[in-house]
Amino acid sequence: MTQIPQRVLGEALLRSAGKSPRKTVAIVKGIEYSYDQLKNGAVSLAAYLVKSGIQKGDRVAIYMNNSWECIVSIYGATLAGAAFLIINPQTKANKLQYILEDSGAKILLSEINLQYEFSKALQNTKEITELIVAGKEDELDIPTVKITSFGNIIQQDFEHVLPQIIPNDLGALIYTSGSTGFPKGVVMTHQSMVFTSWSLIEYLRLVEDERILLLSPLAFDYGLYQLFMAVTIGGTLIVEQSFTFPATIYNNIQKYKPTVIPGVPTIYAMMIASNKSTPLRFESVKKVTNTAAKLPSEFIPELKNIFPNALIFKMYGLTECKRVCYLEPELIDEKPNSVGKAIPGTEVYLLDLQGNKVNPGGTGILHIRGPHVMVGYWNKKELTNEMIKPGFLPGEKVLCSNDWFRMDEEGFLYFQGRNDDIIKTRGEKVSPVEIENIIYKLKEVKEVAVVGIPDEVMGEAIVAFVTTYENSTIDQNTILRECTAHLESFMIPKSVVIIDAMPKSTNGKIDKKELTQRFLSNE
């Protein structure tokens, strides 16, 4: 029989469950769940959503921790033809209310331990007509919405006819931070997410017996695609809530033997710090991946010690297309500062500020072509027009990353900085990444963040924030001497500030805006 290609998200679950119904799809808090359990729960939820009036393209919001119920909710919503949106469980009531209203979601799925925030948000949210809650729903009293038990739904077998879904149908809204302080919804179709999943699977060389460790929130696209990839290949997802308690994570790595560990630089910095005091060695891990920020080349030798059998993938991406490029792990020593080339099935190029293509060796703004590019931002036409630009082919639209890159003669990309990160000082444009790379070469340095601070004379003054490993004796002068030895004079920081910990966003990125505000308030 000819294998029919996957076209929409839910088909991956139905196929994997049909092939290996008893295989473990997810391990959550020590409990193993099978593909059959996921399929049955998702189909029951999908049937209930359709019965409740959800139609193709309607939005269903999921406000949950990394949990079994969250996984079932994602596939239940997509099988019902709804566009799901996952809201980080750390989101407070005012922002939760904003996202619910902005998306126009009709049903909210959540869990009882988040009731303080969702109860306040739902008091003033008009679109939500029903709350489906995991836990003791009888504890709730919200007059404005119907309240239904999640557990009761997935245990029932509803009569149903699920909608026919095609690749162009709306698949998800992925909310990401906005420059105005309000998050914006990235619109993704089934086609874009299915294409992306398979492109990632191809270049990461994933196979059916992979066991993928989930450390990021499912609300963060990096976490969400770990689930998509695991289900698509018929593998297993090992679900963690966060990296808050590293010792517990290390024990679970030893216990459950993941083969793939996706992380962000802040997680790897913590692992390297732990390794200095108590050596870590995880031999089961075959692939290590990175996102959210550039993985410093100085981390690579340490990661090779911690993961002696692993291929290390350096990558770059943005929510608006999920992933842009990756470096083949065999080239990580040859091109340690590169983030590689475009992912399979896509193309990238650099343009200058006048819209002309930049020749190899030059620096320009990265543009992305491919089926993985978002449709746009939900209900935000002006912001969409800032990111989605006319391509060189008639009628084509491409994604403008607004990030500066250099491309070498072989086509490999080197991240230079985000458009709004570029520091303009003394009439020169300075990439903070270049300064950060120099400071990272100091062995006692754990994390670095370089920012520009308004300055009447220079335009912007360069300030480097640094965290160090325990018992470090390094000081500001040592760091400045290193910068002076390797950087042009206009790139040397005016100030070096050694701090105890970097402020982080919910997806693990260093919060440079918080650092800037902190510095200005202390002046």
Short mmCIF file of C-alpha atoms in Angstrom, two decimals:
data_model
loop_
_atom_site.label_atom_id
_atom_site.label_comp_id
_atom_site.label_asym_id
_atom_site.label_seq_id
_atom_site.Cartn_x
_atom_site.Cartn_y
_atom_site.Cartn_z
CA MET A 1 0.00 0.00 0.00
CA THR A 2 1.27 3.46 -0.90
CA GLN A 3 2.16 5.59 2.12
CA ILE A 4 0.03 8.76 2.07
CA PRO A 5 2.06 11.82 3.15
CA GLN A 6 1.12 13.68 6.30
CA ARG A 7 -0.81 16.84 5.49
CA VAL A 8 -2.23 18.07 8.81
CA LEU A 9 -1.03 17.93 12.41
CA GLY A 10 -3.45 15.35 13.82
CA GLU A 11 -2.56 12.71 11.22
CA ALA A 12 0.81 12.10 12.87
CA LEU A 13 -0.87 11.00 16.10
CA LEU A 14 -3.39 8.75 14.32
CA ARG A 15 -0.61 7.05 12.35
CA SER A 16 1.77 6.55 15.26
CA ALA A 17 -1.06 5.24 17.46
CA GLY A 18 -2.17 2.89 14.69
CA LYS A 19 1.35 1.54 14.28
CA SER A 20 2.36 1.25 17.96
CA PRO A 21 -0.70 1.72 20.19
CA ARG A 22 0.96 0.45 23.36
CA LYS A 23 4.24 2.31 22.96
CA THR A 24 4.96 5.10 25.46
CA VAL A 25 4.34 8.49 23.90
CA ALA A 26 5.05 10.55 27.05
CA ILE A 27 6.46 10.19 30.55
CA VAL A 28 5.03 12.81 32.90
CA LYS A 29 5.95 12.89 36.59
CA GLY A 30 7.02 9.25 36.41
CA ILE A 31 3.80 8.04 34.76
CA GLU A 32 4.03 6.48 31.30
CA TYR A 33 1.22 7.15 28.82
CA SER A 34 0.69 5.18 25.62
CA TYR A 35 -0.08 6.34 22.09
CA ASP A 36 -3.47 4.68 22.40
CA GLN A 37 -4.26 6.69 25.53
CA LEU A 38 -3.31 9.90 23.77
CA LYS A 39 -5.34 9.09 20.67
CA ASN A 40 -8.43 8.08 22.65
CA GLY A 41 -8.26 11.10 24.95
CA ALA A 42 -7.68 13.51 22.07
CA VAL A 43 -10.51 12.08 19.97
CA SER A 44 -12.91 12.27 22.94
CA LEU A 45 -11.94 15.88 23.60
CA ALA A 46 -12.19 16.76 19.90
CA ALA A 47 -15.68 15.25 19.72
CA TYR A 48 -16.75 17.19 22.80
CA LEU A 49 -15.39 20.46 21.37
CA VAL A 50 -17.31 19.90 18.12
CA LYS A 51 -20.42 19.04 20.14
CA SER A 52 -19.93 22.31 22.07
CA GLY A 53 -20.03 24.30 18.85
CA ILE A 54 -16.37 24.64 17.93
CA GLN A 55 -15.99 25.00 14.16
CA LYS A 56 -12.96 25.01 11.88
CA GLY A 57 -10.78 28.01 12.58
CA ASP A 58 -12.29 28.79 15.99
CA ARG A 59 -9.65 29.41 18.64
CA VAL A 60 -9.26 27.17 21.69
CA ALA A 61 -6.94 28.44 24.44
CA ILE A 62 -4.83 26.11 26.58
CA TYR A 63 -3.50 27.56 29.84
CA MET A 64 -1.64 24.69 31.49
CA ASN A 65 1.69 23.53 32.81
CA ASN A 66 3.70 20.92 30.92
CA SER A 67 1.35 18.01 31.66
CA TRP A 68 -0.46 15.03 30.18
CA GLU A 69 -3.65 17.09 30.07
CA CYS A 70 -1.86 19.78 28.07
CA ILE A 71 -0.66 17.25 25.49
CA VAL A 72 -4.15 15.76 25.14
CA SER A 73 -5.59 19.28 24.82
CA ILE A 74 -3.23 20.19 21.97
CA TYR A 75 -4.19 17.15 19.89
CA GLY A 76 -7.85 17.33 20.89
CA ALA A 77 -8.10 20.91 19.69
CA THR A 78 -6.31 20.22 16.41
CA LEU A 79 -8.45 17.15 15.64
CA ALA A 80 -11.53 19.30 16.21
CA GLY A 81 -10.32 21.69 13.51
CA ALA A 82 -9.70 24.47 16.02
CA ALA A 83 -6.65 26.71 16.09
CA PHE A 84 -5.06 26.14 19.47
CA LEU A 85 -3.03 28.66 21.44
CA ILE A 86 -0.96 27.68 24.44
CA ILE A 87 -0.53 30.30 27.13
CA ASN A 88 2.45 30.08 29.46
CA PRO A 89 1.25 29.03 32.95
CA GLN A 90 3.34 31.85 34.44
CA THR A 91 1.12 34.40 32.67
CA LYS A 92 -0.73 36.67 35.08
CA ALA A 93 -4.42 37.54 34.88
CA ASN A 94 -4.15 40.84 33.01
CA LYS A 95 -2.00 39.41 30.21
CA LEU A 96 -4.08 36.22 30.14
CA GLN A 97 -7.20 38.32 29.67
CA TYR A 98 -5.51 40.26 26.87
CA ILE A 99 -4.52 37.09 24.99
CA LEU A 100 -7.98 35.55 25.36
CA GLU A 101 -9.63 38.70 24.05
CA ASP A 102 -7.10 39.28 21.29
CA SER A 103 -7.41 35.72 19.99
CA GLY A 104 -11.20 35.58 20.32
CA ALA A 105 -10.90 32.12 21.89
CA LYS A 106 -14.26 30.51 22.68
CA ILE A 107 -13.14 27.78 25.10
CA LEU A 108 -10.37 27.79 27.70
CA LEU A 109 -8.72 24.59 28.95
CA SER A 110 -6.83 24.93 32.21
CA GLU A 111 -6.06 23.25 35.53
CA ILE A 112 -7.35 23.92 39.01
CA ASN A 113 -4.02 25.08 40.46
CA LEU A 114 -4.09 28.07 38.07
CA GLN A 115 -7.54 29.15 39.22
CA TYR A 116 -6.35 32.35 40.93
CA GLU A 117 -5.24 33.86 37.63
CA PHE A 118 -7.85 32.44 35.24
CA SER A 119 -10.72 33.28 37.60
CA LYS A 120 -9.71 36.95 37.56
CA ALA A 121 -9.16 36.94 33.80
CA LEU A 122 -12.52 35.32 33.04
CA GLN A 123 -14.48 37.87 35.06
CA ASN A 124 -13.91 40.43 32.30
CA THR A 125 -13.53 38.22 29.23
CA LYS A 126 -16.60 38.17 27.00
CA GLU A 127 -15.63 35.66 24.30
CA ILE A 128 -14.96 32.62 26.52
CA THR A 129 -18.19 30.66 26.99
CA GLU A 130 -16.78 27.50 28.59
CA LEU A 131 -13.95 26.56 30.91
CA ILE A 132 -12.74 22.95 30.78
CA VAL A 133 -10.66 22.35 33.87
CA ALA A 134 -8.41 19.51 35.01
CA GLY A 135 -8.80 18.93 38.74
CA LYS A 136 -11.60 19.53 41.19
CA GLU A 137 -13.85 21.77 39.15
CA ASP A 138 -16.47 21.80 41.93
CA GLU A 139 -14.18 24.25 43.77
CA LEU A 140 -14.88 26.88 41.13
CA ASP A 141 -17.63 29.46 40.93
CA ILE A 142 -17.36 31.65 37.84
CA PRO A 143 -20.88 32.79 36.87
CA THR A 144 -19.86 34.06 33.43
CA VAL A 145 -18.80 30.68 31.99
CA LYS A 146 -19.90 27.06 31.85
CA ILE A 147 -17.47 24.85 33.80
CA THR A 148 -16.76 21.29 32.66
CA SER A 149 -14.49 18.54 34.00
CA PHE A 150 -11.57 17.66 31.73
CA GLY A 151 -11.32 14.20 33.30
CA ASN A 152 -14.96 13.39 32.61
CA ILE A 153 -14.65 14.43 28.96
CA ILE A 154 -11.70 12.24 28.02
CA GLN A 155 -13.24 9.19 29.66
CA GLN A 156 -16.38 9.38 27.53
CA ASP A 157 -17.05 8.17 24.00
CA PHE A 158 -19.05 10.88 22.28
CA GLU A 159 -20.79 10.35 18.99
CA HIS A 160 -18.88 12.50 16.59
CA VAL A 161 -18.04 13.47 13.06
CA LEU A 162 -14.78 15.36 13.10
CA PRO A 163 -14.26 18.02 10.43
CA GLN A 164 -12.16 17.52 7.33
CA ILE A 165 -9.02 19.62 7.67
CA ILE A 166 -6.77 20.69 4.81
CA PRO A 167 -3.18 22.03 4.97
CA ASN A 168 -4.24 25.65 4.43
CA ASP A 169 -6.48 25.63 7.51
CA LEU A 170 -5.50 27.64 10.54
CA GLY A 171 -3.50 25.43 12.91
CA ALA A 172 -2.30 27.57 15.80
CA LEU A 173 -1.64 31.02 17.18
CA ILE A 174 1.73 31.11 18.89
CA TYR A 175 1.93 34.16 21.13
CA THR A 176 5.32 35.83 21.38
CA SER A 177 6.55 38.93 23.19
CA GLY A 178 5.85 42.25 21.51
CA SER A 179 7.86 45.47 21.51
CA THR A 180 4.81 47.31 22.90
CA GLY A 181 4.69 45.05 25.95
CA PHE A 182 1.67 43.16 24.64
CA PRO A 183 2.19 39.71 23.08
CA LYS A 184 1.32 39.14 19.44
CA GLY A 185 -0.12 35.99 17.92
CA VAL A 186 1.92 34.36 15.15
CA VAL A 187 -0.54 32.73 12.72
CA MET A 188 0.49 29.25 11.57
CA THR A 189 -1.33 26.90 9.20
CA HIS A 190 -1.25 23.11 9.34
CA GLN A 191 0.94 23.18 6.24
CA SER A 192 3.60 25.39 7.82
CA MET A 193 3.80 23.35 11.03
CA VAL A 194 3.81 19.95 9.32
CA PHE A 195 6.49 21.12 6.87
CA THR A 196 8.59 22.50 9.71
CA SER A 197 8.28 19.31 11.78
CA TRP A 198 9.55 17.16 8.92
CA SER A 199 12.36 19.58 8.05
CA LEU A 200 13.56 19.49 11.68
CA ILE A 201 13.28 15.69 11.80
CA GLU A 202 15.34 15.44 8.61
CA TYR A 203 18.30 17.60 9.61
CA LEU A 204 18.33 16.41 13.24
CA ARG A 205 18.41 12.83 11.90
CA LEU A 206 15.66 11.70 14.26
CA VAL A 207 14.55 8.08 14.28
CA GLU A 208 11.67 6.12 15.78
CA ASP A 209 13.40 5.12 19.00
CA GLU A 210 14.29 8.68 20.09
CA ARG A 211 13.49 9.74 23.64
CA ILE A 212 13.27 13.53 23.68
CA LEU A 213 13.64 15.48 26.93
CA LEU A 214 11.24 18.43 27.22
CA LEU A 215 12.69 21.24 29.36
CA SER A 216 10.91 24.23 27.76
CA PRO A 217 7.25 25.19 28.20
CA LEU A 218 4.90 23.81 25.57
CA ALA A 219 3.77 27.44 25.22
CA PHE A 220 7.23 28.19 23.79
CA ASP A 221 7.48 27.00 20.17
CA TYR A 222 10.78 25.24 20.94
CA GLY A 223 8.96 23.08 23.47
CA LEU A 224 5.88 22.60 21.27
CA TYR A 225 7.89 21.21 18.36
CA GLN A 226 9.61 18.66 20.62
CA LEU A 227 6.12 17.21 21.10
CA PHE A 228 5.32 17.40 17.38
CA MET A 229 8.58 15.68 16.43
CA ALA A 230 8.23 12.94 19.06
CA VAL A 231 4.69 12.07 17.94
CA THR A 232 5.54 12.31 14.23
CA ILE A 233 8.42 9.82 14.44
CA GLY A 234 6.59 7.62 16.95
CA GLY A 235 9.10 8.39 19.69
CA THR A 236 8.79 9.23 23.39
CA LEU A 237 8.67 12.63 25.10
CA ILE A 238 10.09 12.87 28.63
CA VAL A 239 8.23 15.83 30.13
CA GLU A 240 9.80 18.14 32.70
CA GLN A 241 8.23 21.33 34.06
CA SER A 242 11.35 23.51 33.91
CA PHE A 243 15.04 23.57 34.82
CA THR A 244 14.36 25.10 38.24
CA PHE A 245 15.78 22.08 40.10
CA PRO A 246 18.82 20.89 38.11
CA ALA A 247 19.64 17.98 40.44
CA THR A 248 16.21 16.46 39.78
CA ILE A 249 16.71 16.86 36.02
CA TYR A 250 20.11 15.17 36.19
CA ASN A 251 18.61 12.25 38.11
CA ASN A 252 15.82 11.90 35.55
CA ILE A 253 18.31 11.95 32.67
CA GLN A 254 20.08 9.02 34.31
CA LYS A 255 16.77 7.26 34.96
CA TYR A 256 14.93 7.73 31.66
CA LYS A 257 17.92 7.80 29.29
CA PRO A 258 16.87 10.50 26.79
CA THR A 259 18.61 10.44 23.42
CA VAL A 260 17.84 14.08 22.55
CA ILE A 261 18.26 17.11 24.81
CA PRO A 262 16.97 20.46 23.48
CA GLY A 263 18.07 23.42 25.58
CA VAL A 264 18.87 27.11 25.65
CA PRO A 265 22.26 28.68 26.50
CA THR A 266 21.16 29.51 30.05
CA ILE A 267 20.43 25.82 30.72
CA TYR A 268 23.78 24.75 29.29
CA ALA A 269 25.54 27.43 31.37
CA MET A 270 23.95 25.91 34.49
CA MET A 271 25.01 22.41 33.43
CA ILE A 272 28.58 23.58 32.86
CA ALA A 273 28.57 25.24 36.30
CA SER A 274 27.30 22.00 37.90
CA ASN A 275 29.93 20.01 36.03
CA LYS A 276 32.70 22.09 37.57
CA SER A 277 31.70 21.05 41.09
CA THR A 278 30.26 17.59 40.45
CA PRO A 279 31.21 16.00 37.11
CA LEU A 280 28.26 15.17 34.84
CA ARG A 281 28.33 12.51 32.13
CA PHE A 282 25.21 11.57 30.15
CA GLU A 283 26.14 8.81 27.71
CA SER A 284 22.59 8.05 26.50
CA VAL A 285 22.29 11.45 24.80
CA LYS A 286 22.97 11.30 21.04
CA LYS A 287 21.85 14.80 20.03
CA VAL A 288 22.05 18.18 21.80
CA THR A 289 20.27 21.18 20.28
CA ASN A 290 20.16 24.87 21.12
CA THR A 291 17.85 27.81 20.52
CA ALA A 292 16.71 31.18 22.01
CA ALA A 293 20.17 32.76 21.79
CA LYS A 294 23.55 32.09 20.24
CA LEU A 295 25.39 29.16 21.83
CA PRO A 296 28.85 30.51 22.70
CA SER A 297 31.64 28.51 21.04
CA GLU A 298 33.37 28.38 24.44
CA PHE A 299 30.55 26.13 25.69
CA ILE A 300 31.27 23.41 23.11
CA PRO A 301 34.28 21.67 24.77
CA GLU A 302 32.40 21.54 28.08
CA LEU A 303 29.27 20.13 26.44
CA LYS A 304 31.33 17.47 24.70
CA ASN A 305 32.56 16.34 28.12
CA ILE A 306 29.05 16.23 29.57
CA PHE A 307 27.55 14.54 26.46
CA PRO A 308 30.44 12.41 25.13
CA ASN A 309 28.30 10.57 22.55
CA ALA A 310 26.23 13.49 21.30
CA LEU A 311 26.10 15.45 18.08
CA ILE A 312 25.80 19.15 18.97
CA PHE A 313 23.50 21.22 16.74
CA LYS A 314 23.86 25.01 16.74
CA MET A 315 20.72 26.63 15.35
CA TYR A 316 19.00 29.95 14.84
CA GLY A 317 15.31 30.67 14.48
CA LEU A 318 12.43 32.94 15.32
CA THR A 319 8.83 32.18 16.17
CA GLU A 320 7.61 33.68 12.89
CA CYS A 321 9.02 30.67 11.00
CA LYS A 322 10.13 28.42 13.85
CA ARG A 323 13.63 27.61 12.50
CA VAL A 324 15.84 29.36 9.97
CA CYS A 325 19.19 27.57 9.87
CA TYR A 326 21.40 24.99 11.52
CA LEU A 327 25.06 23.96 11.51
CA GLU A 328 25.94 20.36 10.72
CA PRO A 329 27.47 19.04 13.96
CA GLU A 330 30.50 17.72 12.09
CA LEU A 331 31.42 21.36 11.35
CA ILE A 332 31.11 22.68 14.89
CA ASP A 333 34.88 22.85 15.42
CA GLU A 334 35.63 24.08 11.90
CA LYS A 335 33.05 26.89 12.05
CA PRO A 336 32.44 27.41 15.78
CA ASN A 337 30.79 30.83 15.43
CA SER A 338 28.46 29.97 12.56
CA VAL A 339 24.78 29.02 12.82
CA GLY A 340 25.01 27.21 9.51
CA LYS A 341 22.76 27.23 6.46
CA ALA A 342 19.02 27.19 5.77
CA ILE A 343 17.00 24.21 6.99
CA PRO A 344 15.91 21.65 4.33
CA GLY A 345 13.31 22.94 1.87
CA THR A 346 13.96 26.64 2.54
CA GLU A 347 16.22 29.44 1.39
CA VAL A 348 17.78 32.53 2.99
CA TYR A 349 19.52 35.63 1.70
CA LEU A 350 20.84 38.94 3.05
CA LEU A 351 19.67 42.39 1.96
CA ASP A 352 21.12 45.79 2.75
CA LEU A 353 18.97 48.67 3.99
CA GLN A 354 18.19 49.63 0.39
CA GLY A 355 16.84 46.17 -0.41
CA ASN A 356 19.81 45.00 -2.50
CA LYS A 357 21.25 41.50 -2.13
CA VAL A 358 24.49 41.39 -0.15
CA ASN A 359 27.44 39.53 -1.62
CA PRO A 360 29.27 36.81 0.35
CA GLY A 361 31.47 38.33 3.03
CA GLY A 362 29.10 41.26 3.54
CA THR A 363 26.65 42.01 6.33
CA GLY A 364 22.92 42.43 5.86
CA ILE A 365 19.46 41.73 7.20
CA LEU A 366 18.41 38.08 6.93
CA HIS A 367 15.35 37.21 4.83
CA ILE A 368 13.70 33.78 4.77
CA ARG A 369 11.78 31.93 2.04
CA GLY A 370 9.79 28.75 2.57
CA PRO A 371 6.52 27.06 3.55
CA HIS A 372 7.39 27.53 7.24
CA VAL A 373 6.90 31.30 7.19
CA MET A 374 3.94 32.61 9.18
CA VAL A 375 0.79 33.97 7.56
CA GLY A 376 1.16 37.09 9.71
CA TYR A 377 0.35 38.43 13.16
CA TRP A 378 -3.22 37.94 14.36
CA ASN A 379 -5.22 41.16 13.98
CA LYS A 380 -2.03 43.22 13.53
CA LYS A 381 -1.72 44.27 9.91
CA GLU A 382 0.89 46.99 10.43
CA LEU A 383 3.19 44.73 12.43
CA THR A 384 2.72 42.01 9.81
CA ASN A 385 3.81 44.39 7.06
CA GLU A 386 7.02 45.10 8.99
CA MET A 387 7.95 41.42 8.87
CA ILE A 388 6.33 40.01 5.72
CA LYS A 389 7.84 41.61 2.63
CA PRO A 390 7.47 41.16 -1.15
CA GLY A 391 9.94 38.60 -2.50
CA PHE A 392 11.78 38.60 -5.81
CA LEU A 393 9.28 36.22 -7.44
CA PRO A 394 5.91 37.62 -8.59
CA GLY A 395 3.41 37.56 -5.72
CA GLU A 396 5.83 35.93 -3.29
CA LYS A 397 6.05 36.95 0.37
CA VAL A 398 9.18 36.44 2.45
CA LEU A 399 9.99 36.92 6.12
CA CYS A 400 12.28 39.77 7.13
CA SER A 401 14.00 38.73 10.36
CA ASN A 402 15.26 42.25 11.18
CA ASP A 403 18.42 40.51 12.37
CA TRP A 404 21.89 41.29 11.04
CA PHE A 405 24.02 38.46 9.69
CA ARG A 406 27.24 37.95 7.82
CA MET A 407 27.51 35.23 5.18
CA ASP A 408 30.89 33.75 4.25
CA GLU A 409 32.05 32.63 0.79
CA GLU A 410 30.64 29.12 1.41
CA GLY A 411 27.19 30.43 2.39
CA PHE A 412 27.50 29.89 6.14
CA LEU A 413 25.73 32.44 8.34
CA TYR A 414 27.11 34.33 11.34
CA PHE A 415 24.72 36.15 13.66
CA GLN A 416 25.73 39.78 14.25
CA GLY A 417 22.83 41.02 16.36
CA ARG A 418 19.17 41.89 16.33
CA ASN A 419 18.24 45.08 14.55
CA ASP A 420 17.15 46.66 17.84
CA ASP A 421 20.22 45.25 19.64
CA ILE A 422 22.78 46.94 17.40
CA ILE A 423 24.56 49.58 19.47
CA LYS A 424 25.24 52.95 17.81
CA THR A 425 28.22 54.47 19.59
CA ARG A 426 30.68 57.19 18.52
CA GLY A 427 29.19 57.11 15.03
CA GLU A 428 29.85 53.38 14.67
CA LYS A 429 27.48 50.39 14.63
CA VAL A 430 28.57 47.74 17.08
CA SER A 431 27.31 44.15 17.34
CA PRO A 432 26.95 43.16 21.01
CA VAL A 433 27.56 39.54 20.00
CA GLU A 434 31.13 40.35 18.95
CA ILE A 435 31.91 41.81 22.39
CA GLU A 436 30.13 38.94 24.18
CA ASN A 437 32.25 36.41 22.26
CA ILE A 438 35.46 38.01 23.55
CA ILE A 439 34.30 38.08 27.18
CA TYR A 440 33.08 34.47 26.99
CA LYS A 441 36.69 33.42 26.31
CA LEU A 442 37.48 34.12 29.97
CA LYS A 443 37.10 30.77 31.74
CA GLU A 444 35.56 32.26 34.89
CA VAL A 445 32.71 33.92 32.96
CA LYS A 446 29.37 32.12 33.05
CA GLU A 447 27.02 34.46 31.12
CA VAL A 448 27.41 37.77 29.30
CA ALA A 449 24.92 40.34 28.04
CA VAL A 450 26.08 43.52 26.31
CA VAL A 451 23.67 46.44 25.96
CA GLY A 452 23.69 50.04 24.82
CA ILE A 453 22.84 52.74 27.37
CA PRO A 454 21.77 56.26 26.23
CA ASP A 455 24.73 58.63 26.43
CA GLU A 456 24.77 62.34 25.53
CA VAL A 457 28.32 62.25 24.17
CA MET A 458 28.58 58.83 22.51
CA GLY A 459 24.96 58.30 21.53
CA GLU A 460 25.03 54.98 23.34
CA ALA A 461 27.55 53.75 25.88
CA ILE A 462 28.43 50.05 25.89
CA VAL A 463 27.78 48.21 29.16
CA ALA A 464 28.64 44.53 29.71
CA PHE A 465 26.75 42.58 32.36
CA VAL A 466 28.57 39.44 33.51
CA THR A 467 27.85 36.49 35.80
CA THR A 468 30.69 34.25 36.96
CA TYR A 469 31.15 30.74 38.24
CA GLU A 470 31.22 30.08 41.98
CA ASN A 471 34.41 31.15 43.81
CA SER A 472 35.53 33.25 40.84
CA THR A 473 38.00 36.07 41.57
CA ILE A 474 37.70 37.80 38.21
CA ASP A 475 37.00 41.55 38.35
CA GLN A 476 35.89 44.33 36.00
CA ASN A 477 39.44 45.39 35.17
CA THR A 478 40.41 41.90 34.02
CA ILE A 479 37.42 41.82 31.69
CA LEU A 480 38.18 45.28 30.32
CA ARG A 481 41.81 44.32 29.67
CA GLU A 482 40.62 41.32 27.66
CA CYS A 483 38.31 43.56 25.60
CA THR A 484 41.10 46.11 25.06
CA ALA A 485 43.43 43.38 23.80
CA HIS A 486 40.99 42.06 21.20
CA LEU A 487 38.54 44.82 20.24
CA GLU A 488 38.68 48.14 18.47
CA SER A 489 38.64 51.10 20.81
CA PHE A 490 35.03 52.10 20.07
CA MET A 491 33.87 48.57 20.97
CA ILE A 492 35.38 48.46 24.45
CA PRO A 493 32.65 48.65 27.14
CA LYS A 494 32.44 51.85 29.13
CA SER A 495 31.33 49.78 32.13
CA VAL A 496 31.45 46.13 33.22
CA VAL A 497 28.89 45.13 35.83
CA ILE A 498 29.29 41.78 37.61
CA ILE A 499 25.92 40.55 38.89
CA ASP A 500 24.74 37.46 40.75
CA ALA A 501 22.20 36.27 38.15
CA MET A 502 20.83 37.30 34.78
CA PRO A 503 17.16 38.24 34.57
CA LYS A 504 15.40 35.79 32.24
CA SER A 505 12.23 35.80 30.19
CA THR A 506 9.81 32.88 30.46
CA ASN A 507 11.48 31.11 27.53
CA GLY A 508 14.94 31.31 29.08
CA LYS A 509 16.36 34.27 27.16
CA ILE A 510 18.41 36.89 28.97
CA ASP A 511 16.20 39.96 29.42
CA LYS A 512 18.35 42.81 28.11
CA LYS A 513 15.60 45.38 28.61
CA GLU A 514 15.49 44.54 32.32
CA LEU A 515 19.29 44.86 32.52
CA THR A 516 19.16 48.28 30.82
CA GLN A 517 16.44 49.53 33.17
CA ARG A 518 18.30 48.17 36.18
CA PHE A 519 21.49 49.98 35.15
CA LEU A 520 19.70 53.28 34.52
CA SER A 521 17.86 53.13 37.84
CA ASN A 522 21.15 52.58 39.70
CA GLU A 523 22.97 55.46 38.06
#
